[in-house]
Amino acid sequence: MKKILLACGSGICTSTAVHQKVAKMLDDKGYSGKYEITQCKVSEAPSKSANFDFLVATTMAPAGLQCPYVNGIPYLTGVGTEAAEAEILRLMAE
């Protein structure tokens, strides 16, 4: 079971939109039931990150992270989603 931390500025708006897109992509790739996603504010990410396999954030990577970072901005802009998805799938396979 992979633990994914998903962060945005408030922990509510953009992270909810990205959560839906990441979950659908993972389910479509056969990972249904093999992950759990937790949303938080990006300011909380460094202190929570030690307990997660990776962080997907709609902001720059915060200082002090203790897990890999994936840029989630492509899920908002629609530009570069292939690279973000490839990185998420790589981390899921580890």
PDB file of C-alpha atoms in Angstrom:
ATOM      1  CA  MET A   1       0.000   0.000   0.000  1.00  0.00           C
ATOM      2  CA  LYS A   2       1.545   3.273  -1.152  1.00  0.00           C
ATOM      3  CA  LYS A   3       0.855   6.345   0.936  1.00  0.00           C
ATOM      4  CA  ILE A   4       0.583   9.498  -1.182  1.00  0.00           C
ATOM      5  CA  LEU A   5       0.569  12.972   0.329  1.00  0.00           C
ATOM      6  CA  LEU A   6      -1.171  15.590  -1.794  1.00  0.00           C
ATOM      7  CA  ALA A   7      -0.663  19.242  -0.934  1.00  0.00           C
ATOM      8  CA  CYS A   8      -1.782  22.674  -2.073  1.00  0.00           C
ATOM      9  CA  GLY A   9      -1.855  26.075  -0.419  1.00  0.00           C
ATOM     10  CA  SER A  10      -5.017  25.502   1.621  1.00  0.00           C
ATOM     11  CA  GLY A  11      -5.229  21.697   1.523  1.00  0.00           C
ATOM     12  CA  ILE A  12      -8.724  21.913   0.021  1.00  0.00           C
ATOM     13  CA  CYS A  13      -9.238  23.465  -3.418  1.00  0.00           C
ATOM     14  CA  THR A  14      -6.617  22.487  -5.954  1.00  0.00           C
ATOM     15  CA  SER A  15      -5.539  19.383  -4.051  1.00  0.00           C
ATOM     16  CA  THR A  16      -9.099  18.041  -4.324  1.00  0.00           C
ATOM     17  CA  ALA A  17      -9.078  18.485  -8.109  1.00  0.00           C
ATOM     18  CA  VAL A  18      -5.648  16.863  -8.402  1.00  0.00           C
ATOM     19  CA  HIS A  19      -6.689  14.070  -6.016  1.00  0.00           C
ATOM     20  CA  GLN A  20      -9.503  13.058  -8.377  1.00  0.00           C
ATOM     21  CA  LYS A  21      -7.218  13.089 -11.435  1.00  0.00           C
ATOM     22  CA  VAL A  22      -4.396  11.143  -9.759  1.00  0.00           C
ATOM     23  CA  ALA A  23      -6.812   8.557  -8.319  1.00  0.00           C
ATOM     24  CA  LYS A  24      -8.473   8.033 -11.716  1.00  0.00           C
ATOM     25  CA  MET A  25      -5.100   7.660 -13.447  1.00  0.00           C
ATOM     26  CA  LEU A  26      -3.875   5.159 -10.830  1.00  0.00           C
ATOM     27  CA  ASP A  27      -7.116   3.165 -10.986  1.00  0.00           C
ATOM     28  CA  ASP A  28      -6.931   3.113 -14.801  1.00  0.00           C
ATOM     29  CA  LYS A  29      -3.341   1.774 -14.550  1.00  0.00           C
ATOM     30  CA  GLY A  30      -4.371  -1.104 -12.261  1.00  0.00           C
ATOM     31  CA  TYR A  31      -3.461   0.377  -8.868  1.00  0.00           C
ATOM     32  CA  SER A  32      -7.011   0.426  -7.456  1.00  0.00           C
ATOM     33  CA  GLY A  33      -6.865  -0.474  -3.761  1.00  0.00           C
ATOM     34  CA  LYS A  34      -3.068  -0.238  -3.692  1.00  0.00           C
ATOM     35  CA  TYR A  35      -2.743   3.358  -2.508  1.00  0.00           C
ATOM     36  CA  GLU A  36      -4.209   5.909  -0.162  1.00  0.00           C
ATOM     37  CA  ILE A  37      -4.126   9.660  -0.689  1.00  0.00           C
ATOM     38  CA  THR A  38      -4.051  12.175   2.161  1.00  0.00           C
ATOM     39  CA  GLN A  39      -4.540  15.892   1.487  1.00  0.00           C
ATOM     40  CA  CYS A  40      -2.881  18.658   3.480  1.00  0.00           C
ATOM     41  CA  LYS A  41      -1.693  22.250   3.360  1.00  0.00           C
ATOM     42  CA  VAL A  42       1.733  22.585   1.754  1.00  0.00           C
ATOM     43  CA  SER A  43       2.977  24.166   5.001  1.00  0.00           C
ATOM     44  CA  GLU A  44       2.216  20.839   6.749  1.00  0.00           C
ATOM     45  CA  ALA A  45       3.944  18.680   4.115  1.00  0.00           C
ATOM     46  CA  PRO A  46       7.512  18.722   5.522  1.00  0.00           C
ATOM     47  CA  SER A  47       6.417  17.516   8.971  1.00  0.00           C
ATOM     48  CA  LYS A  48       4.086  14.854   7.546  1.00  0.00           C
ATOM     49  CA  SER A  49       6.319  13.673   4.679  1.00  0.00           C
ATOM     50  CA  ALA A  50       8.343  11.104   6.647  1.00  0.00           C
ATOM     51  CA  ASN A  51       5.213   8.944   6.851  1.00  0.00           C
ATOM     52  CA  PHE A  52       4.501   8.990   3.090  1.00  0.00           C
ATOM     53  CA  ASP A  53       6.003   7.368   0.005  1.00  0.00           C
ATOM     54  CA  PHE A  54       5.841  10.584  -2.035  1.00  0.00           C
ATOM     55  CA  LEU A  55       4.290  14.047  -2.232  1.00  0.00           C
ATOM     56  CA  VAL A  56       2.290  15.464  -5.137  1.00  0.00           C
ATOM     57  CA  ALA A  57       2.017  19.237  -4.690  1.00  0.00           C
ATOM     58  CA  THR A  58       0.485  22.088  -6.674  1.00  0.00           C
ATOM     59  CA  THR A  59       3.246  24.354  -5.369  1.00  0.00           C
ATOM     60  CA  MET A  60       7.029  24.403  -5.433  1.00  0.00           C
ATOM     61  CA  ALA A  61       8.611  21.645  -3.341  1.00  0.00           C
ATOM     62  CA  PRO A  62       8.682  22.860   0.259  1.00  0.00           C
ATOM     63  CA  ALA A  63      11.990  22.806   2.157  1.00  0.00           C
ATOM     64  CA  GLY A  64      12.529  19.926   4.554  1.00  0.00           C
ATOM     65  CA  LEU A  65      10.689  17.188   2.653  1.00  0.00           C
ATOM     66  CA  GLN A  66      11.537  13.639   3.693  1.00  0.00           C
ATOM     67  CA  CYS A  67       9.986  11.903   0.668  1.00  0.00           C
ATOM     68  CA  PRO A  68      10.148  12.322  -3.133  1.00  0.00           C
ATOM     69  CA  TYR A  69       8.298  15.290  -4.669  1.00  0.00           C
ATOM     70  CA  VAL A  70       6.131  15.203  -7.805  1.00  0.00           C
ATOM     71  CA  ASN A  71       5.070  18.465  -9.434  1.00  0.00           C
ATOM     72  CA  GLY A  72       1.254  18.442  -9.479  1.00  0.00           C
ATOM     73  CA  ILE A  73       0.850  21.727 -11.376  1.00  0.00           C
ATOM     74  CA  PRO A  74       0.453  19.909 -14.737  1.00  0.00           C
ATOM     75  CA  TYR A  75      -2.808  18.457 -13.406  1.00  0.00           C
ATOM     76  CA  LEU A  76      -4.138  22.013 -13.125  1.00  0.00           C
ATOM     77  CA  THR A  77      -2.747  23.415 -16.365  1.00  0.00           C
ATOM     78  CA  GLY A  78      -3.072  20.319 -18.564  1.00  0.00           C
ATOM     79  CA  VAL A  79       0.498  20.901 -19.774  1.00  0.00           C
ATOM     80  CA  GLY A  80       3.095  18.236 -18.969  1.00  0.00           C
ATOM     81  CA  THR A  81       0.759  15.708 -17.377  1.00  0.00           C
ATOM     82  CA  GLU A  82       2.560  12.839 -19.112  1.00  0.00           C
ATOM     83  CA  ALA A  83       5.783  13.575 -17.201  1.00  0.00           C
ATOM     84  CA  ALA A  84       3.941  13.899 -13.881  1.00  0.00           C
ATOM     85  CA  GLU A  85       2.078  10.634 -14.496  1.00  0.00           C
ATOM     86  CA  ALA A  86       5.296   8.855 -15.480  1.00  0.00           C
ATOM     87  CA  GLU A  87       6.963   9.980 -12.243  1.00  0.00           C
ATOM     88  CA  ILE A  88       3.978   8.889 -10.129  1.00  0.00           C
ATOM     89  CA  LEU A  89       3.916   5.487 -11.846  1.00  0.00           C
ATOM     90  CA  ARG A  90       7.674   5.098 -11.338  1.00  0.00           C
ATOM     91  CA  LEU A  91       7.273   5.801  -7.620  1.00  0.00           C
ATOM     92  CA  MET A  92       4.301   3.419  -7.391  1.00  0.00           C
ATOM     93  CA  ALA A  93       6.405   0.635  -8.918  1.00  0.00           C
ATOM     94  CA  GLU A  94       9.233   1.013  -6.376  1.00  0.00           C
TER      95      GLU A  94
END
